[in-house]
CSV table of C-alpha atoms and ligand atoms in Angstrom, one decimal:
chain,number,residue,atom,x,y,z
F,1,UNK,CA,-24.6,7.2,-18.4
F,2,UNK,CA,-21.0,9.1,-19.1
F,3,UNK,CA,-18.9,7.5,-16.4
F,4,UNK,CA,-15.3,9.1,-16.1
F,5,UNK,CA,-12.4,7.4,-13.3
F,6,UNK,CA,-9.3,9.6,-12.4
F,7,UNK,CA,-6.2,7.9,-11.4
F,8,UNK,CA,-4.7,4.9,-13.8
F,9,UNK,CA,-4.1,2.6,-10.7
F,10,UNK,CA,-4.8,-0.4,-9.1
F,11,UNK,CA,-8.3,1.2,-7.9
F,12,UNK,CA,-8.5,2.9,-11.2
F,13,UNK,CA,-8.3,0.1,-13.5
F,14,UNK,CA,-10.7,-2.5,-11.1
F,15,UNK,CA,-13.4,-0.1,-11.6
F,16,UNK,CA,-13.8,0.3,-14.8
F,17,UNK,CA,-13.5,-3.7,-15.6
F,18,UNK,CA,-15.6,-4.1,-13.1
F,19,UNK,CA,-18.2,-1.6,-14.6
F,20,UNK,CA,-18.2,-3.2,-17.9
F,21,UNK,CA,-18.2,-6.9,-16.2
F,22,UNK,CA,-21.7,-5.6,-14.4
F,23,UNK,CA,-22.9,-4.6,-17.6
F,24,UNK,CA,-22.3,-0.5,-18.0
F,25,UNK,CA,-22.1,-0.4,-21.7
F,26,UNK,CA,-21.8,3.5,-21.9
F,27,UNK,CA,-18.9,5.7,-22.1
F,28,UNK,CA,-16.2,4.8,-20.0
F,29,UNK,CA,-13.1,6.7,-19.4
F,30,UNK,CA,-9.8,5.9,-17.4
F,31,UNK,CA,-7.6,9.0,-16.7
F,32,UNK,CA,-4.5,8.7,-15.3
F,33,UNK,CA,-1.0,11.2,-14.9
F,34,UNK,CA,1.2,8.5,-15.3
F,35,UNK,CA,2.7,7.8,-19.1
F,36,UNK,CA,1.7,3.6,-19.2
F,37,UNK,CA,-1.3,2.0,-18.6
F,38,UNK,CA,-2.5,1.0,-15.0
F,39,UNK,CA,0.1,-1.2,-13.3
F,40,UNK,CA,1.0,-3.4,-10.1
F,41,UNK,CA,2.8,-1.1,-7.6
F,42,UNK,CA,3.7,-3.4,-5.0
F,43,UNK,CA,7.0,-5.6,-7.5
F,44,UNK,CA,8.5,-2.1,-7.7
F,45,UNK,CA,10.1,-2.4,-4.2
F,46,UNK,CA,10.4,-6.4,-4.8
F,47,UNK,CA,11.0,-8.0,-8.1
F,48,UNK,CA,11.1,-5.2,-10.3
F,49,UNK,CA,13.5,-3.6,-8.2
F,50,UNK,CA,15.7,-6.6,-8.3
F,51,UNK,CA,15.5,-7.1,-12.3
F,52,UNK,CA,13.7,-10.7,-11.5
F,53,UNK,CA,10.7,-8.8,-13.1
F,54,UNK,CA,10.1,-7.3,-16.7
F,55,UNK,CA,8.3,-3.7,-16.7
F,56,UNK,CA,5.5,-5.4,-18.8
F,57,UNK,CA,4.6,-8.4,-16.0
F,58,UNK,CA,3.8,-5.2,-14.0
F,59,UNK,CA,1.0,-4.3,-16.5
F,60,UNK,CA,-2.3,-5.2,-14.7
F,61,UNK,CA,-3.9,-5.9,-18.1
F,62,UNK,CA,-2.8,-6.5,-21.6
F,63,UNK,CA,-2.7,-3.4,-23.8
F,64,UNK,CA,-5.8,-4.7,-26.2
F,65,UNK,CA,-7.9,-4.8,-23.0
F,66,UNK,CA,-8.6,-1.2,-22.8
F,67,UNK,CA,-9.7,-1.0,-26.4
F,68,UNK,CA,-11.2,-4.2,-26.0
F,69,UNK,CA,-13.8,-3.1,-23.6
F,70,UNK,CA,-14.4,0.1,-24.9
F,71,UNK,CA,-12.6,1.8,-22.4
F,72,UNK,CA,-11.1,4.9,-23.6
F,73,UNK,CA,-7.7,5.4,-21.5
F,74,UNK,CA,-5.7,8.1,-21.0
F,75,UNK,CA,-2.6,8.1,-19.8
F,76,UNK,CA,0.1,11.2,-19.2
F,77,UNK,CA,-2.6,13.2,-18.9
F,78,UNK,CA,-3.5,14.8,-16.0
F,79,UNK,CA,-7.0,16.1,-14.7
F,80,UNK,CA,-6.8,19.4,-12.5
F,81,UNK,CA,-10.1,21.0,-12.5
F,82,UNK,CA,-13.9,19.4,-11.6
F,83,UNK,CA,-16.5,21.6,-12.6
F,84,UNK,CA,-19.3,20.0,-10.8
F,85,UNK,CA,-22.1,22.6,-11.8
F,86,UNK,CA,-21.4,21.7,-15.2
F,87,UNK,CA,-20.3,17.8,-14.2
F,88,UNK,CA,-17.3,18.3,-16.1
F,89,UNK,CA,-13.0,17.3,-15.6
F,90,UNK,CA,-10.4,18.9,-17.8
F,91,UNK,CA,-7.9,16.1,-18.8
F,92,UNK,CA,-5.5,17.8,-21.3
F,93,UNK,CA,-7.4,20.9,-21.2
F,94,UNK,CA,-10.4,19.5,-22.7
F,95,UNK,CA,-13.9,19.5,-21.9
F,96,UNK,CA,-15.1,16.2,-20.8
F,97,UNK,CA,-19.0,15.7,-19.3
F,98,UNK,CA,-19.7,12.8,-17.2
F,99,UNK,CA,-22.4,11.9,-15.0
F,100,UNK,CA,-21.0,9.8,-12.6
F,101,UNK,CA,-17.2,10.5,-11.8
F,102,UNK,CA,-15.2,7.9,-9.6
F,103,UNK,CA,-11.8,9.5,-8.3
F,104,UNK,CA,-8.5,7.0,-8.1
F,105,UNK,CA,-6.3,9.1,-7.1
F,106,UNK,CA,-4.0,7.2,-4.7
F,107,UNK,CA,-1.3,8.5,-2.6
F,108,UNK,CA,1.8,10.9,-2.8
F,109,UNK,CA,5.1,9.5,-1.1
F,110,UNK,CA,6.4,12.3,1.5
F,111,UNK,CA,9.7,13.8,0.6
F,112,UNK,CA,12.0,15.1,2.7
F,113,UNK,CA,12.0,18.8,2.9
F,114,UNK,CA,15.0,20.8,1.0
F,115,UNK,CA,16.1,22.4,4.0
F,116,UNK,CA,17.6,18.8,5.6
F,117,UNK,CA,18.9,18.3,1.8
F,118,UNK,CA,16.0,16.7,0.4
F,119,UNK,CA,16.4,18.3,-3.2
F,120,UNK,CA,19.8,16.8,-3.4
F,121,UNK,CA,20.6,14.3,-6.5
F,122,UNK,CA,20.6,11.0,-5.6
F,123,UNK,CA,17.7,10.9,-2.8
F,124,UNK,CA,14.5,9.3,-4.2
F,125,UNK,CA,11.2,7.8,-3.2
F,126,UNK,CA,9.7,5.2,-4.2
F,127,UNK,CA,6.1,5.4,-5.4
F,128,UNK,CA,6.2,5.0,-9.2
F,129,UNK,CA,8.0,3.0,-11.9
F,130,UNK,CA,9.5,6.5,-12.6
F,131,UNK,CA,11.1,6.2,-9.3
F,132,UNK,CA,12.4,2.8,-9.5
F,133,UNK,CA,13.5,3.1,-13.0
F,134,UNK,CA,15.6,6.9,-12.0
F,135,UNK,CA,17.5,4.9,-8.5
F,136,UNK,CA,18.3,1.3,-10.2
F,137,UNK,CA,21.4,2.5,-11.5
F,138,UNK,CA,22.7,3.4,-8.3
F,139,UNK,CA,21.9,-0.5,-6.8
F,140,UNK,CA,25.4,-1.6,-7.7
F,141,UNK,CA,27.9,-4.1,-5.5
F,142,UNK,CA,29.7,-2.0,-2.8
F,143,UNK,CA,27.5,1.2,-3.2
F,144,UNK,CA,26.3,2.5,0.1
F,145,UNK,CA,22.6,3.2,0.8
F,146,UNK,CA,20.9,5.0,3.6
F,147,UNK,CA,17.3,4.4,4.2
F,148,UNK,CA,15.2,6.7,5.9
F,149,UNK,CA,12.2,5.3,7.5
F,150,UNK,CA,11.2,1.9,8.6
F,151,UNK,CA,8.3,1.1,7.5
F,152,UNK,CA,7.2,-2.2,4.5
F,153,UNK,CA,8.4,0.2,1.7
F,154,UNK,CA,11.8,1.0,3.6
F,155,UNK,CA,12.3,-2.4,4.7
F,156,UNK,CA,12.0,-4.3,1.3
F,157,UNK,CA,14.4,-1.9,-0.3
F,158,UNK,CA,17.1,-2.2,2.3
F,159,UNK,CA,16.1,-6.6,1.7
F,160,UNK,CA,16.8,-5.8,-2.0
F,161,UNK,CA,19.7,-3.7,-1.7
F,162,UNK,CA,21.6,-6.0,0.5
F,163,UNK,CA,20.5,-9.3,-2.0
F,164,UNK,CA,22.2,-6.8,-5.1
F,165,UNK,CA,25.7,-6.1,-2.9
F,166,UNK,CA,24.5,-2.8,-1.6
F,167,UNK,CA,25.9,-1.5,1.9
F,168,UNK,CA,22.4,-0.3,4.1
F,169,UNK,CA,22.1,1.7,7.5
F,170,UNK,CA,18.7,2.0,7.7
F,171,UNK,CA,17.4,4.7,10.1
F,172,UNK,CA,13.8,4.8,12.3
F,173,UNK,CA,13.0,7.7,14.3
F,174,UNK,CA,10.5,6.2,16.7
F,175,UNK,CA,11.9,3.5,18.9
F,176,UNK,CA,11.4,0.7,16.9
F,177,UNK,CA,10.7,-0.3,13.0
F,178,UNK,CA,7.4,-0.6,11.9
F,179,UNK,CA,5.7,1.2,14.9
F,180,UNK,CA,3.1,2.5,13.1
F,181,UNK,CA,1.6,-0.6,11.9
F,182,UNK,CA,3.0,-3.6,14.3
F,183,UNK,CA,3.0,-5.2,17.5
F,184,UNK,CA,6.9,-5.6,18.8
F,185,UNK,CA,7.3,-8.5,18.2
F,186,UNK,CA,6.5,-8.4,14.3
F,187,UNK,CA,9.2,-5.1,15.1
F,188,UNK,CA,12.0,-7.5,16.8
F,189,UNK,CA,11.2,-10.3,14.1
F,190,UNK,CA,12.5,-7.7,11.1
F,191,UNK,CA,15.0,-6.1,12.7
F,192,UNK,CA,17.2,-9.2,14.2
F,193,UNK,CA,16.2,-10.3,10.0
F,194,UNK,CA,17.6,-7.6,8.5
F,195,UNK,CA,20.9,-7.2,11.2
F,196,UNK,CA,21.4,-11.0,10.2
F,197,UNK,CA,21.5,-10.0,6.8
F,198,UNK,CA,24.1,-7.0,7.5
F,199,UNK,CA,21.7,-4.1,7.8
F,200,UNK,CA,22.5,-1.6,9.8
F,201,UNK,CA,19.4,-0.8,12.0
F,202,UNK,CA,19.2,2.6,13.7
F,203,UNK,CA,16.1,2.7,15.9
F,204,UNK,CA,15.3,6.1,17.8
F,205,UNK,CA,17.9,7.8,15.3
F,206,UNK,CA,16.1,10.5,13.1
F,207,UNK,CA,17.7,12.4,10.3
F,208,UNK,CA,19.2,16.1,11.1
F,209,UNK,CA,20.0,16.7,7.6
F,210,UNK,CA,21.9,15.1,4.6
F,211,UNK,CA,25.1,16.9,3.0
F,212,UNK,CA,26.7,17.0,-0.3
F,213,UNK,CA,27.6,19.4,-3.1
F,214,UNK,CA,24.6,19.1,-5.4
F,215,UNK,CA,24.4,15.1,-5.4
F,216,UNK,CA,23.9,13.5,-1.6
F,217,UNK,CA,27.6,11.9,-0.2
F,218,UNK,CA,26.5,11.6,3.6
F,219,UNK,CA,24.1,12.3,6.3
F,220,UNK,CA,24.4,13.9,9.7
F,221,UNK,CA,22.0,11.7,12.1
F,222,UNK,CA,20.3,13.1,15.1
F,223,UNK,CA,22.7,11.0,17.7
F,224,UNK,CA,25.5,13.2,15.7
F,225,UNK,CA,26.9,10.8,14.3
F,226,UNK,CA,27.9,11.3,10.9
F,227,UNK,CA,28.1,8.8,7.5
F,228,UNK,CA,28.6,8.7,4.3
F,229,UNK,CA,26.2,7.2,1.1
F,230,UNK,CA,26.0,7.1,-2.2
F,231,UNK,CA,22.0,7.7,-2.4
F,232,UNK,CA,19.2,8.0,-0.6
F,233,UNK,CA,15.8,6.1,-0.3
F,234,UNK,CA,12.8,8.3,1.8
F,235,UNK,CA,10.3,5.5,2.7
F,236,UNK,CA,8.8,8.1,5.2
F,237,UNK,CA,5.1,7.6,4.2
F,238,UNK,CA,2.2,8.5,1.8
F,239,UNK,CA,-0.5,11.1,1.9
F,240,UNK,CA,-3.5,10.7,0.4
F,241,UNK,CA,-3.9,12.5,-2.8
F,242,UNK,CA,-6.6,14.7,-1.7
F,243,UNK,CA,-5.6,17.7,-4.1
F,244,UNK,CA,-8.6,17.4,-6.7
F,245,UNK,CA,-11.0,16.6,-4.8
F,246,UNK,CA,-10.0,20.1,-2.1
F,247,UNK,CA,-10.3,22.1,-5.8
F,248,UNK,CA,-13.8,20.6,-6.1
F,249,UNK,CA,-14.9,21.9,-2.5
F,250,UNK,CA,-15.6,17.7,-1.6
F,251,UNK,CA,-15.2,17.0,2.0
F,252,UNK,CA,-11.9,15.7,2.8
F,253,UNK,CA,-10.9,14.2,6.3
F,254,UNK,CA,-7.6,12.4,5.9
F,255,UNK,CA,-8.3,11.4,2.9
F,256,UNK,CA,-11.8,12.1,0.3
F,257,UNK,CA,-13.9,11.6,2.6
F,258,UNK,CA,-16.7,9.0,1.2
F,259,UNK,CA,-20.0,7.6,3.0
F,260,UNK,CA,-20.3,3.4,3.7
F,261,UNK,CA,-20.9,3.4,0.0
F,262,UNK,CA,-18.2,5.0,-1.2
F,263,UNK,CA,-19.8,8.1,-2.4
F,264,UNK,CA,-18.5,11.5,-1.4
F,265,UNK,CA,-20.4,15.2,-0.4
F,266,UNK,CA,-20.8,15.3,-3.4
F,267,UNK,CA,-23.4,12.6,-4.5
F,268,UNK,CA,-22.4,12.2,-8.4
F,269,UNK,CA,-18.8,12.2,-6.6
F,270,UNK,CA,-17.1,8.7,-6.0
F,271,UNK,CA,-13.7,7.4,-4.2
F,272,UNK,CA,-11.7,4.2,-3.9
F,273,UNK,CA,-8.4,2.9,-3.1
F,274,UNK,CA,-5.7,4.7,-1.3
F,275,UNK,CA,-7.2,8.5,-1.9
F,276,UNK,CA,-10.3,7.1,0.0
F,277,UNK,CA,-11.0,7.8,3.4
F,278,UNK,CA,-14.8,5.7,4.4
F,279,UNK,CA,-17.0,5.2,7.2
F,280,UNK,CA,-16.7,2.0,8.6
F,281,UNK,CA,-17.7,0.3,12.1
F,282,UNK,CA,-18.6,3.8,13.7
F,283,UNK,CA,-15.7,5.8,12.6
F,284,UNK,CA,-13.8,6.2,9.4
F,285,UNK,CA,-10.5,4.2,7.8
F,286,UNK,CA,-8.7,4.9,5.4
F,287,UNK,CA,-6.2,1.9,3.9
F,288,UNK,CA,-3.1,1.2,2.1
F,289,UNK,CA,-3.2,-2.3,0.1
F,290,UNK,CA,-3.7,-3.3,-3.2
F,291,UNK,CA,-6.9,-5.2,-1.4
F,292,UNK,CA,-8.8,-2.6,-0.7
F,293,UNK,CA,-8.2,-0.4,-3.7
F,294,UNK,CA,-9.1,-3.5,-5.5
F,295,UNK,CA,-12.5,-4.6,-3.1
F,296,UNK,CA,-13.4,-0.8,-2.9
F,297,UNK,CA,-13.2,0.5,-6.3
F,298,UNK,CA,-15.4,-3.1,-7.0
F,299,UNK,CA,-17.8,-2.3,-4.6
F,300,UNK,CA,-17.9,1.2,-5.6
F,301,UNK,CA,-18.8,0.1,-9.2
F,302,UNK,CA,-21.2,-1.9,-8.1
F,303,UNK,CA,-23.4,1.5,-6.1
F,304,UNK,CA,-22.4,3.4,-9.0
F,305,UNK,CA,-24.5,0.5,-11.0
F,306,UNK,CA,-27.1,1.0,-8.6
F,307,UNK,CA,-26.6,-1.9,-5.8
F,308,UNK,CA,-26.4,-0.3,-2.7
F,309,UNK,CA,-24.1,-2.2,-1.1
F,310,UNK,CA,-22.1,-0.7,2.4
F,311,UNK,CA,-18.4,-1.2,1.6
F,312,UNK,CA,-16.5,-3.9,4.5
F,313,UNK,CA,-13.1,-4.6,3.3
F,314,UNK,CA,-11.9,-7.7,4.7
F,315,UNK,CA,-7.9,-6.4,5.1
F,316,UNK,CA,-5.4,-8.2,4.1
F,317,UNK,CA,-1.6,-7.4,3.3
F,318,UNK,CA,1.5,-9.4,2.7
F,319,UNK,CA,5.2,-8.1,1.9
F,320,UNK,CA,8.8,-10.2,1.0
F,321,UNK,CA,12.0,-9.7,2.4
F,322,UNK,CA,14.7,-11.9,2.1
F,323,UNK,CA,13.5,-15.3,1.9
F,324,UNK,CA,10.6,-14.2,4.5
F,325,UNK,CA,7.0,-13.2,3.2
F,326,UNK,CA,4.8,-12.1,5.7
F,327,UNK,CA,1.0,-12.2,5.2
F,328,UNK,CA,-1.3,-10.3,7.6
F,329,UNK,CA,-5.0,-10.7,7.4
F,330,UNK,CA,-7.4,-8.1,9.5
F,331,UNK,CA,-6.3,-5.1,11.2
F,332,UNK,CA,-4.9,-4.5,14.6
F,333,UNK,CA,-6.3,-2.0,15.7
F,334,UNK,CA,-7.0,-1.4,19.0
F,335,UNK,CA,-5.1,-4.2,20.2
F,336,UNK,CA,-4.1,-5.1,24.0
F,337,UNK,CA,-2.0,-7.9,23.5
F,338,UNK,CA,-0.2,-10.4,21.3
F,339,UNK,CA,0.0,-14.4,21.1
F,340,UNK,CA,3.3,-15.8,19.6
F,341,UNK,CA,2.9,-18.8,17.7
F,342,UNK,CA,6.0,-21.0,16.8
F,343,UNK,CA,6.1,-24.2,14.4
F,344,UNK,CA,9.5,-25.0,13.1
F,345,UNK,CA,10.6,-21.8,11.3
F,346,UNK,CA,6.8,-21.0,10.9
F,347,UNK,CA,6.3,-18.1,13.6
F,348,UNK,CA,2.9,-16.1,13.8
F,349,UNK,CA,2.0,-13.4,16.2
F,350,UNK,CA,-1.4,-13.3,17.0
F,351,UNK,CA,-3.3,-9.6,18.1
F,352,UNK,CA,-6.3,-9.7,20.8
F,353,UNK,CA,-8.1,-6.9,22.1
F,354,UNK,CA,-9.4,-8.8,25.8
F,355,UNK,CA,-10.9,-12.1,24.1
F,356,UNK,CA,-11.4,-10.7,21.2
F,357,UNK,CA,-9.0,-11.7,18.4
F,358,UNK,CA,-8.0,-8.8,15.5
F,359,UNK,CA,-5.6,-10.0,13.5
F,360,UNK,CA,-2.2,-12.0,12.3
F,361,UNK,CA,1.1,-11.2,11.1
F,362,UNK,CA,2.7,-14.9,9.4
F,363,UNK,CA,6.3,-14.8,8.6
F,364,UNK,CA,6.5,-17.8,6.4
F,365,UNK,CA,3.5,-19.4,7.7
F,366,UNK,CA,1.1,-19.4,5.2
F,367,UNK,CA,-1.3,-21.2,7.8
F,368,UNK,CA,-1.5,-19.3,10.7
F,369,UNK,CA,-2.7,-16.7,7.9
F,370,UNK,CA,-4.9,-18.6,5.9
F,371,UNK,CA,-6.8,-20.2,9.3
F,372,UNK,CA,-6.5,-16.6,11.2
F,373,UNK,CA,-8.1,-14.6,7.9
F,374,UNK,CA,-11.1,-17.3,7.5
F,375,UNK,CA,-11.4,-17.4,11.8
F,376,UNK,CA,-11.4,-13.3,11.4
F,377,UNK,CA,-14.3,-13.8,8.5
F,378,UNK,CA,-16.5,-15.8,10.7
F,379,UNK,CA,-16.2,-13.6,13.7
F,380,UNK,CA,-14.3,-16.2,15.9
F,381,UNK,CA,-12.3,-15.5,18.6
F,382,UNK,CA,-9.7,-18.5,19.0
F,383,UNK,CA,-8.8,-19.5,22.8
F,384,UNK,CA,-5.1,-17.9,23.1
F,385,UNK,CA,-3.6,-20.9,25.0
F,386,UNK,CA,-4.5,-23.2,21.4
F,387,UNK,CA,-2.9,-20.7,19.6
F,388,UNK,CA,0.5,-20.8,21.6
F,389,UNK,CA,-0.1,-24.7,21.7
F,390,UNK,CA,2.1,-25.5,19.0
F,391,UNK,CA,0.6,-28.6,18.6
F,392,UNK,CA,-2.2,-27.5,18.2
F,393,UNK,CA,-3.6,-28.5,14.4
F,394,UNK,CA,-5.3,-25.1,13.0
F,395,UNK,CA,-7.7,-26.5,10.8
F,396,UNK,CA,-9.4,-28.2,13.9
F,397,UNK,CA,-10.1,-24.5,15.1
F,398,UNK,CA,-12.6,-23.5,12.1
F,399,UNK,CA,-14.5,-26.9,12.8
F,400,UNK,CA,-14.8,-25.8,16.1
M,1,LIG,C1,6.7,0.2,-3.6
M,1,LIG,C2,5.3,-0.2,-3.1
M,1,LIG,C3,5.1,-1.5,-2.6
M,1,LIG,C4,3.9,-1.9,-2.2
M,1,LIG,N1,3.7,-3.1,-1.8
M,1,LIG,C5,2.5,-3.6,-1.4
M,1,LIG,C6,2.2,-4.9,-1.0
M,1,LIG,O1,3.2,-5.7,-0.9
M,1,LIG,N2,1.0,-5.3,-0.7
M,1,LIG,C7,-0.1,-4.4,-0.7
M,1,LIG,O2,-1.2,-4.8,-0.4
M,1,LIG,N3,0.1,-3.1,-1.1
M,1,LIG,C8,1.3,-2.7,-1.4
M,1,LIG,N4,1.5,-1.4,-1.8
M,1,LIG,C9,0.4,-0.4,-1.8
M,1,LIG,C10,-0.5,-0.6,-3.0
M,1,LIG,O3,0.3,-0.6,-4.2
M,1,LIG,C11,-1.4,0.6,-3.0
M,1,LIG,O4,-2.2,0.5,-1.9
M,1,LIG,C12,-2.3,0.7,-4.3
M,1,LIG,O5,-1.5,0.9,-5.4
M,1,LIG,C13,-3.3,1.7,-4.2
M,1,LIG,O6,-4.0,1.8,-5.4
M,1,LIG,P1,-4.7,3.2,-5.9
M,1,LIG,O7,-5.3,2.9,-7.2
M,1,LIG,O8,-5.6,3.6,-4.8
M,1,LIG,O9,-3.6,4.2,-6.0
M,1,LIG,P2,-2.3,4.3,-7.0
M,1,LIG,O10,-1.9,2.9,-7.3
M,1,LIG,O11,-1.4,5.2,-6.4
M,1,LIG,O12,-2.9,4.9,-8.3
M,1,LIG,C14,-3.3,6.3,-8.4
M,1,LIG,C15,-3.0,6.9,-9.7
M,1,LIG,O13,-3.7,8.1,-9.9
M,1,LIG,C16,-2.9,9.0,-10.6
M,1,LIG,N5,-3.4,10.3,-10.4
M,1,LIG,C17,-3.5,11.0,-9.2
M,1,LIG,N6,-4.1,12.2,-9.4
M,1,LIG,C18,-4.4,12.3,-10.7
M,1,LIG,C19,-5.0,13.3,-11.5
M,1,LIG,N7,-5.4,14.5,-11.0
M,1,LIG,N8,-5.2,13.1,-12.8
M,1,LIG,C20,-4.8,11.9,-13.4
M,1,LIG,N9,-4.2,10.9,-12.7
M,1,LIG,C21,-4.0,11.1,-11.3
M,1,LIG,C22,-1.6,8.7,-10.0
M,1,LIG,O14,-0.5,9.2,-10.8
M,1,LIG,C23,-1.5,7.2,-9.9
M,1,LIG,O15,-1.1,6.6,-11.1
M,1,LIG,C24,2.8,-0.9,-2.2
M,1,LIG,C25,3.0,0.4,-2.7
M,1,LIG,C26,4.2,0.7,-3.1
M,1,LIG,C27,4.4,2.1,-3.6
């Protein structure tokens, strides 16, 4: 069996070691657009960004690996055509067969559009090591950076430009940071973080358009008022990259849209990671996190071997700012109200939908995570007043 991935990512590169781990000992071939091998994305807005982190720790595996394995990789090359009469992709421009293709493709950062200035120099995203690697330059003492979105990706760059020197206003047009994906209180948490560490936080403040002569020197906001920057960093979201699979006539609904399985309309047709969208618990998801490219593109290997086996990512998430990592295990979804937990500097807030408890965000509380991931595993639904209790001792709650 001719197996062929697309996309060098994190999704990528767990399939095929997984499919060689399970024991596919055919051709295997990893495809990806980018010019290096598969790599970790999430140091590029943390430690790489810094310089605490060498370009080659970001490697997910050593070089010899590929070769090792009999993987053939290929990297700058881009696929743009599936044939599926033929069961054929086009990386290069050459004709390459396969008979069971598993697409990787990830996610495509938004931009912002041209007409608000978008195409000026010196306003990035950041998605890639190309991205990081073309905006360090500009992370100098005393520069001024405006950030536009705040969201994780927004967020740990304004933590990393302020720990380099860098001057941040950080704008959020909804009413409050990290709307999209957190209760208020994980919002009010970050925020009174980042003002204690001299951000500038601009909640319900959208952009109207940034202004400059070729290279970016200011932005106009949508309260009118009216600074200046040196560059620009859109954290304003991803899309799924959805473009080769729409050439291919698959079924895409925010996202490749793939069965429990991870298969696609198209039967020979995989997904996994970012790109995928999947049925799950009566509806479909679709999820951002090294996690579940990493479980999914495993589990897809495995159906692709044969097992059968329905796809139930157990979520799980962290990000570092500051000297705060937070770690959130499930997903809250559908959530009525929040418990606050507080133990020294240890502060957790707990989701519930009625009785039934979702999820955790842990800002330095590696416990609250840990006990709230494995309670989330067995189904459990932990009585909100022990939670609040902070005396209460965690542990006790699994032996419960
Ligand atoms: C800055 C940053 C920080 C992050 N931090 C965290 C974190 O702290 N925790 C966490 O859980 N997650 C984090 N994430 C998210 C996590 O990195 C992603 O969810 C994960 O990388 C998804 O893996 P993937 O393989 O699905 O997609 P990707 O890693 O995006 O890989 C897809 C690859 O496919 C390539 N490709 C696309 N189309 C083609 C084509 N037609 N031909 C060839 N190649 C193609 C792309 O160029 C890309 O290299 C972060 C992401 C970013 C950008």
């Amino acid at each position: 069996m001719r197996i062929v991935v697309v996309g060098g990512g994190q999704a990528g590169s767990a399939a095929v070691a997984k499919l060689r781990v399970l024991g596919h000992d055919g051709p295997l071939t990893l495809i990806g657009e980018e010019p290096v091998p598969p790599y970790q994305r999430p140091p590029l807005s943390k430690a790489y960004l810094t310089g605490e982190m060498e370009a080659e720790r970001l490697f997910l595996r050593p070089a010899a690996f590929y070769a090792d394995q009999g993987i053939d990789l290929l990297t700058g090359v881009q696929v743009t055509c599936i044939d599926r009469t033929a069961q054929t992709v086009d990386p290069g421009g050459r004709t390459l067969g396969y008979d069971a293709l598993i697409l990787a493709t990830g996610a495509v950062p938004r931009h912002l559009p041209a007409s608000v200035g978008g195409d000026l120099a010196g306003v990035h995203v950041l998605r890639d090591l190309a991205d990081v690697d073309a905006m360090r330059a500009s992370f100098v003492p005393g520069a001024r950076l405006l950030v536009v979105g705040g969201g994780y990706i927004g967020l740990e760059a304004a933590a990393v430009a302020r720990k380099l020197g860098v001057a941040v206003t950080l704008i959020e047009m909804a009413p409050r940071i990290l709307q999209r994906v957190a209760c208020p209180q994980t919002s009010g948490y970050f925020r009174a973080l980042h003002s204690a560490h001299g951000v500038e936080v601009l909640e319900g403040t959208g952009l109207t358009r940034l202004t400059g002569e070729g290279r970016v020197t200011g932005a106009v906001l949508s309260d009118g008022r009216e600074i200046a920057c040196d560059f620009v960093i859109a954290g304003v979201g991803v899309v799924p990259d959805t473009a080769l699979a729409a050439q291919a006539g698959l079924a895409v609904d925010n996202g490749i849209a793939t069965d429990q399985m991870g298969r696609t309309s198209d039967p020979r047709i995989w997904a996994a990671g970012d790109c995928a969208s999947f049925l799950w618990r009566g509806g479909r998801a679709r999820l951002e996190s090294v996690q579940n490219a990493i479980d999914m593109a495993e589990a897809v290997a495995a159906n692709v071997m044969g097992a059968g086996v329905a796809y139930d990512p157990k979520p799980w998430f962290w990000s570092d700012q500051y000297d705060c990592k937070l770690q959130i295990a499930g997903l809250n979804t559908g959530y009525r109200d929040v418990v606050t937990r507080r133990v020294g500097d240890a502060t957790s807030f707990w989701y519930y939908a009625g009785e039934r408890f979702l999820a955790v965000d842990a800002m330095n509380d590696p416990r609250s995570y840990m006990v709230g991931k494995r309670l989330i595993e067995l189904g459990r639904s932990p009585d909100r007043a022990a939670i609040a209790d902070p005396a209460t001792e965690l542990k006790a709650l699994l032996r419960a």
